[in-house]
């Protein structure tokens, strides 16, 4: 029987996940269908139960349900626990296994696809929301020299750093506000949602080291204000989050199906040029 998967979110009409997983299924020869489900605010658990009853094997979860998905999981992974948010569910009898692949997908895009190691580097993350929570542990596993999290609401970044240090006290991680970002960084990630409103987080231009990688987590938006600022600072290595999107999908696909799809052609197909 054809196995069923879906992405659930609200709104959901913009999602690229059915296209990505459809291409993965085609190229790996998996007998599965992958659709989009418009989730009902306040009734996430019921929507998931209905999908499971109809034979669903797994789901991706997007805004605004990532925390609801964490709440309904019976077995969240360590990564999901750290993030307090879930972007993939796997159904196995009564068990609901939950994962957060955003950070690991981003790490793979940066280190593997873009060829930029984090090891020994000064790394700056702008923003301290859900995406950053998923990034911190996979980034620290790469052993950067320093990981600084700057956020508009400094207390949110400080709380996240306190959680990380409670788990691994020797981690080279710290929090600050934008005015206190000092020195130049080898990798700068815009993990704020500012670009979704064509806004710019107030990162000082001096944060971009010559030769650094400036990475915008939003995707398909061309040159965002963040990427334009990096370019003005002389940065030539610019990227957006399309690779992260496809790599987190590949992680979920392998988790569900036990097969690793080739991501390169899918990234190429979805890439919107940075102009
Ligand atoms: P959240 O809503 O959880 O967090 C938003 C963050 O952005 C907060 O830190 C908030 O700061 C900050 N922020 C919002 N507006 C501004 C602004 N004008 N100036 C400065 N800071 C601002 O969002 P997510 O973490 O879920 O998503 C962040 C980004 O990552 C989005 O662009 C999203 O599209 C992208 N993303 C991409 C993925 C991919 O696969 N490529 C996957 C997941 C996310 P404060 O705390 O002060 O409010």
PDB file of N, CA, C and O in Angstrom, residues 17-30 32 245-254 256 259-267:
ATOM      1  N   UNK A  17       7.207  21.748   0.508  1.00  0.00           N
ATOM      2  CA  UNK A  17       7.509  20.396   0.971  1.00  0.00           C
ATOM      3  C   UNK A  17       6.942  19.290   0.077  1.00  0.00           C
ATOM      4  O   UNK A  17       7.647  18.311  -0.194  1.00  0.00           O
ATOM      5  N   UNK A  18       5.686  19.394  -0.418  1.00  0.00           N
ATOM      6  CA  UNK A  18       5.200  18.320  -1.305  1.00  0.00           C
ATOM      7  C   UNK A  18       6.056  18.189  -2.562  1.00  0.00           C
ATOM      8  O   UNK A  18       6.335  17.065  -3.018  1.00  0.00           O
ATOM      9  N   UNK A  19       6.510  19.305  -3.115  1.00  0.00           N
ATOM     10  CA  UNK A  19       7.373  19.263  -4.299  1.00  0.00           C
ATOM     11  C   UNK A  19       8.697  18.572  -3.961  1.00  0.00           C
ATOM     12  O   UNK A  19       9.151  17.655  -4.663  1.00  0.00           O
ATOM     13  N   UNK A  20       9.304  18.968  -2.842  1.00  0.00           N
ATOM     14  CA  UNK A  20      10.613  18.412  -2.453  1.00  0.00           C
ATOM     15  C   UNK A  20      10.501  16.906  -2.203  1.00  0.00           C
ATOM     16  O   UNK A  20      11.271  16.109  -2.759  1.00  0.00           O
ATOM     17  N   UNK A  21       9.518  16.510  -1.379  1.00  0.00           N
ATOM     18  CA  UNK A  21       9.393  15.084  -1.054  1.00  0.00           C
ATOM     19  C   UNK A  21       8.918  14.265  -2.253  1.00  0.00           C
ATOM     20  O   UNK A  21       9.295  13.097  -2.386  1.00  0.00           O
ATOM     21  N   UNK A  22       8.122  14.891  -3.125  1.00  0.00           N
ATOM     22  CA  UNK A  22       7.724  14.211  -4.360  1.00  0.00           C
ATOM     23  C   UNK A  22       8.945  13.896  -5.217  1.00  0.00           C
ATOM     24  O   UNK A  22       9.066  12.782  -5.755  1.00  0.00           O
ATOM     25  N   UNK A  23       9.864  14.864  -5.322  1.00  0.00           N
ATOM     26  CA  UNK A  23      11.087  14.635  -6.105  1.00  0.00           C
ATOM     27  C   UNK A  23      11.961  13.573  -5.437  1.00  0.00           C
ATOM     28  O   UNK A  23      12.513  12.693  -6.109  1.00  0.00           O
ATOM     29  N   UNK A  24      12.077  13.638  -4.106  1.00  0.00           N
ATOM     30  CA  UNK A  24      12.866  12.623  -3.375  1.00  0.00           C
ATOM     31  C   UNK A  24      12.275  11.228  -3.630  1.00  0.00           C
ATOM     32  O   UNK A  24      13.016  10.268  -3.879  1.00  0.00           O
ATOM     33  N   UNK A  25      10.926  11.110  -3.541  1.00  0.00           N
ATOM     34  CA  UNK A  25      10.273   9.800  -3.702  1.00  0.00           C
ATOM     35  C   UNK A  25      10.512   9.261  -5.110  1.00  0.00           C
ATOM     36  O   UNK A  25      10.792   8.067  -5.290  1.00  0.00           O
ATOM     37  N   UNK A  26      10.421  10.163  -6.078  1.00  0.00           N
ATOM     38  CA  UNK A  26      10.615   9.775  -7.488  1.00  0.00           C
ATOM     39  C   UNK A  26      12.037   9.251  -7.702  1.00  0.00           C
ATOM     40  O   UNK A  26      12.236   8.178  -8.266  1.00  0.00           O
ATOM     41  N   UNK A  27      13.026  10.013  -7.212  1.00  0.00           N
ATOM     42  CA  UNK A  27      14.417   9.644  -7.508  1.00  0.00           C
ATOM     43  C   UNK A  27      14.884   8.434  -6.693  1.00  0.00           C
ATOM     44  O   UNK A  27      15.821   7.757  -7.093  1.00  0.00           O
ATOM     45  N   UNK A  28      14.235   8.172  -5.550  1.00  0.00           N
ATOM     46  CA  UNK A  28      14.649   7.019  -4.750  1.00  0.00           C
ATOM     47  C   UNK A  28      13.707   5.827  -4.947  1.00  0.00           C
ATOM     48  O   UNK A  28      13.899   4.772  -4.327  1.00  0.00           O
ATOM     49  N   UNK A  29      12.651   6.001  -5.762  1.00  0.00           N
ATOM     50  CA  UNK A  29      11.736   4.890  -6.060  1.00  0.00           C
ATOM     51  C   UNK A  29      10.884   4.474  -4.881  1.00  0.00           C
ATOM     52  O   UNK A  29      10.511   3.297  -4.772  1.00  0.00           O
ATOM     53  N   UNK A  30      10.535   5.407  -3.993  1.00  0.00           N
ATOM     54  CA  UNK A  30       9.709   5.075  -2.826  1.00  0.00           C
ATOM     55  C   UNK A  30       8.220   5.168  -3.178  1.00  0.00           C
ATOM     56  O   UNK A  30       7.791   6.119  -3.847  1.00  0.00           O
ATOM     57  N   UNK A  32       5.144   6.272  -2.091  1.00  0.00           N
ATOM     58  CA  UNK A  32       4.557   7.143  -1.060  1.00  0.00           C
ATOM     59  C   UNK A  32       3.892   8.355  -1.720  1.00  0.00           C
ATOM     60  O   UNK A  32       4.234   8.712  -2.848  1.00  0.00           O
ATOM     61  N   UNK A 245      16.364  24.349   3.781  1.00  0.00           N
ATOM     62  CA  UNK A 245      15.022  23.787   3.591  1.00  0.00           C
ATOM     63  C   UNK A 245      15.099  22.376   2.999  1.00  0.00           C
ATOM     64  O   UNK A 245      14.448  21.443   3.492  1.00  0.00           O
ATOM     65  N   UNK A 246      15.910  22.233   1.961  1.00  0.00           N
ATOM     66  CA  UNK A 246      15.981  20.930   1.286  1.00  0.00           C
ATOM     67  C   UNK A 246      16.727  19.914   2.157  1.00  0.00           C
ATOM     68  O   UNK A 246      16.344  18.739   2.227  1.00  0.00           O
ATOM     69  N   UNK A 247      17.769  20.354   2.857  1.00  0.00           N
ATOM     70  CA  UNK A 247      18.529  19.414   3.699  1.00  0.00           C
ATOM     71  C   UNK A 247      17.713  18.929   4.899  1.00  0.00           C
ATOM     72  O   UNK A 247      17.805  17.761   5.277  1.00  0.00           O
ATOM     73  N   UNK A 248      16.904  19.826   5.511  1.00  0.00           N
ATOM     74  CA  UNK A 248      16.083  19.327   6.639  1.00  0.00           C
ATOM     75  C   UNK A 248      15.049  18.333   6.117  1.00  0.00           C
ATOM     76  O   UNK A 248      14.717  17.362   6.783  1.00  0.00           O
ATOM     77  N   UNK A 249      14.564  18.570   4.886  1.00  0.00           N
ATOM     78  CA  UNK A 249      13.606  17.630   4.289  1.00  0.00           C
ATOM     79  C   UNK A 249      14.280  16.275   4.044  1.00  0.00           C
ATOM     80  O   UNK A 249      13.683  15.220   4.285  1.00  0.00           O
ATOM     81  N   UNK A 250      15.524  16.312   3.590  1.00  0.00           N
ATOM     82  CA  UNK A 250      16.254  15.061   3.325  1.00  0.00           C
ATOM     83  C   UNK A 250      16.463  14.265   4.615  1.00  0.00           C
ATOM     84  O   UNK A 250      16.383  13.030   4.628  1.00  0.00           O
ATOM     85  N   UNK A 251      16.732  14.999   5.723  1.00  0.00           N
ATOM     86  CA  UNK A 251      16.895  14.320   7.020  1.00  0.00           C
ATOM     87  C   UNK A 251      15.596  13.593   7.398  1.00  0.00           C
ATOM     88  O   UNK A 251      15.634  12.441   7.847  1.00  0.00           O
ATOM     89  N   UNK A 252      14.466  14.286   7.227  1.00  0.00           N
ATOM     90  CA  UNK A 252      13.173  13.676   7.568  1.00  0.00           C
ATOM     91  C   UNK A 252      12.894  12.485   6.656  1.00  0.00           C
ATOM     92  O   UNK A 252      12.454  11.425   7.126  1.00  0.00           O
ATOM     93  N   UNK A 253      13.192  12.650   5.369  1.00  0.00           N
ATOM     94  CA  UNK A 253      12.936  11.573   4.403  1.00  0.00           C
ATOM     95  C   UNK A 253      13.730  10.320   4.780  1.00  0.00           C
ATOM     96  O   UNK A 253      13.207   9.197   4.775  1.00  0.00           O
ATOM     97  N   UNK A 254      14.981  10.507   5.133  1.00  0.00           N
ATOM     98  CA  UNK A 254      15.821   9.358   5.512  1.00  0.00           C
ATOM     99  C   UNK A 254      15.321   8.721   6.810  1.00  0.00           C
ATOM    100  O   UNK A 254      15.323   7.501   6.959  1.00  0.00           O
ATOM    101  N   UNK A 256      12.245   8.654   7.860  1.00  0.00           N
ATOM    102  CA  UNK A 256      11.015   7.905   7.568  1.00  0.00           C
ATOM    103  C   UNK A 256      11.259   6.671   6.713  1.00  0.00           C
ATOM    104  O   UNK A 256      10.670   5.620   6.930  1.00  0.00           O
ATOM    105  N   UNK A 259      16.274   5.872   3.399  1.00  0.00           N
ATOM    106  CA  UNK A 259      17.039   6.108   2.165  1.00  0.00           C
ATOM    107  C   UNK A 259      17.429   7.576   2.119  1.00  0.00           C
ATOM    108  O   UNK A 259      16.589   8.443   2.390  1.00  0.00           O
ATOM    109  N   UNK A 260      18.651   7.847   1.746  1.00  0.00           N
ATOM    110  CA  UNK A 260      19.107   9.242   1.663  1.00  0.00           C
ATOM    111  C   UNK A 260      18.942   9.760   0.229  1.00  0.00           C
ATOM    112  O   UNK A 260      19.574   9.240  -0.685  1.00  0.00           O
ATOM    113  N   UNK A 261      18.105  10.783   0.026  1.00  0.00           N
ATOM    114  CA  UNK A 261      17.950  11.293  -1.340  1.00  0.00           C
ATOM    115  C   UNK A 261      19.086  12.240  -1.718  1.00  0.00           C
ATOM    116  O   UNK A 261      19.748  12.811  -0.839  1.00  0.00           O
ATOM    117  N   UNK A 262      19.295  12.411  -3.009  1.00  0.00           N
ATOM    118  CA  UNK A 262      20.281  13.374  -3.494  1.00  0.00           C
ATOM    119  C   UNK A 262      19.637  14.765  -3.455  1.00  0.00           C
ATOM    120  O   UNK A 262      18.603  14.992  -4.104  1.00  0.00           O
ATOM    121  N   UNK A 263      20.216  15.688  -2.714  1.00  0.00           N
ATOM    122  CA  UNK A 263      19.588  17.000  -2.532  1.00  0.00           C
ATOM    123  C   UNK A 263      19.968  18.008  -3.623  1.00  0.00           C
ATOM    124  O   UNK A 263      19.233  18.964  -3.858  1.00  0.00           O
ATOM    125  N   UNK A 264      21.126  17.810  -4.260  1.00  0.00           N
ATOM    126  CA  UNK A 264      21.655  18.836  -5.181  1.00  0.00           C
ATOM    127  C   UNK A 264      20.655  19.250  -6.261  1.00  0.00           C
ATOM    128  O   UNK A 264      20.390  20.450  -6.430  1.00  0.00           O
ATOM    129  N   UNK A 265      20.068  18.271  -7.015  1.00  0.00           N
ATOM    130  CA  UNK A 265      19.157  18.692  -8.083  1.00  0.00           C
ATOM    131  C   UNK A 265      17.918  19.413  -7.559  1.00  0.00           C
ATOM    132  O   UNK A 265      17.384  20.293  -8.232  1.00  0.00           O
ATOM    133  N   UNK A 266      17.497  19.067  -6.345  1.00  0.00           N
ATOM    134  CA  UNK A 266      16.306  19.705  -5.777  1.00  0.00           C
ATOM    135  C   UNK A 266      16.646  21.144  -5.358  1.00  0.00           C
ATOM    136  O   UNK A 266      15.872  22.086  -5.604  1.00  0.00           O
ATOM    137  N   UNK A 267      17.815  21.318  -4.744  1.00  0.00           N
ATOM    138  CA  UNK A 267      18.248  22.682  -4.386  1.00  0.00           C
ATOM    139  C   UNK A 267      18.351  23.522  -5.657  1.00  0.00           C
ATOM    140  O   UNK A 267      17.867  24.662  -5.712  1.00  0.00           O
TER     141      UNK A 267
END
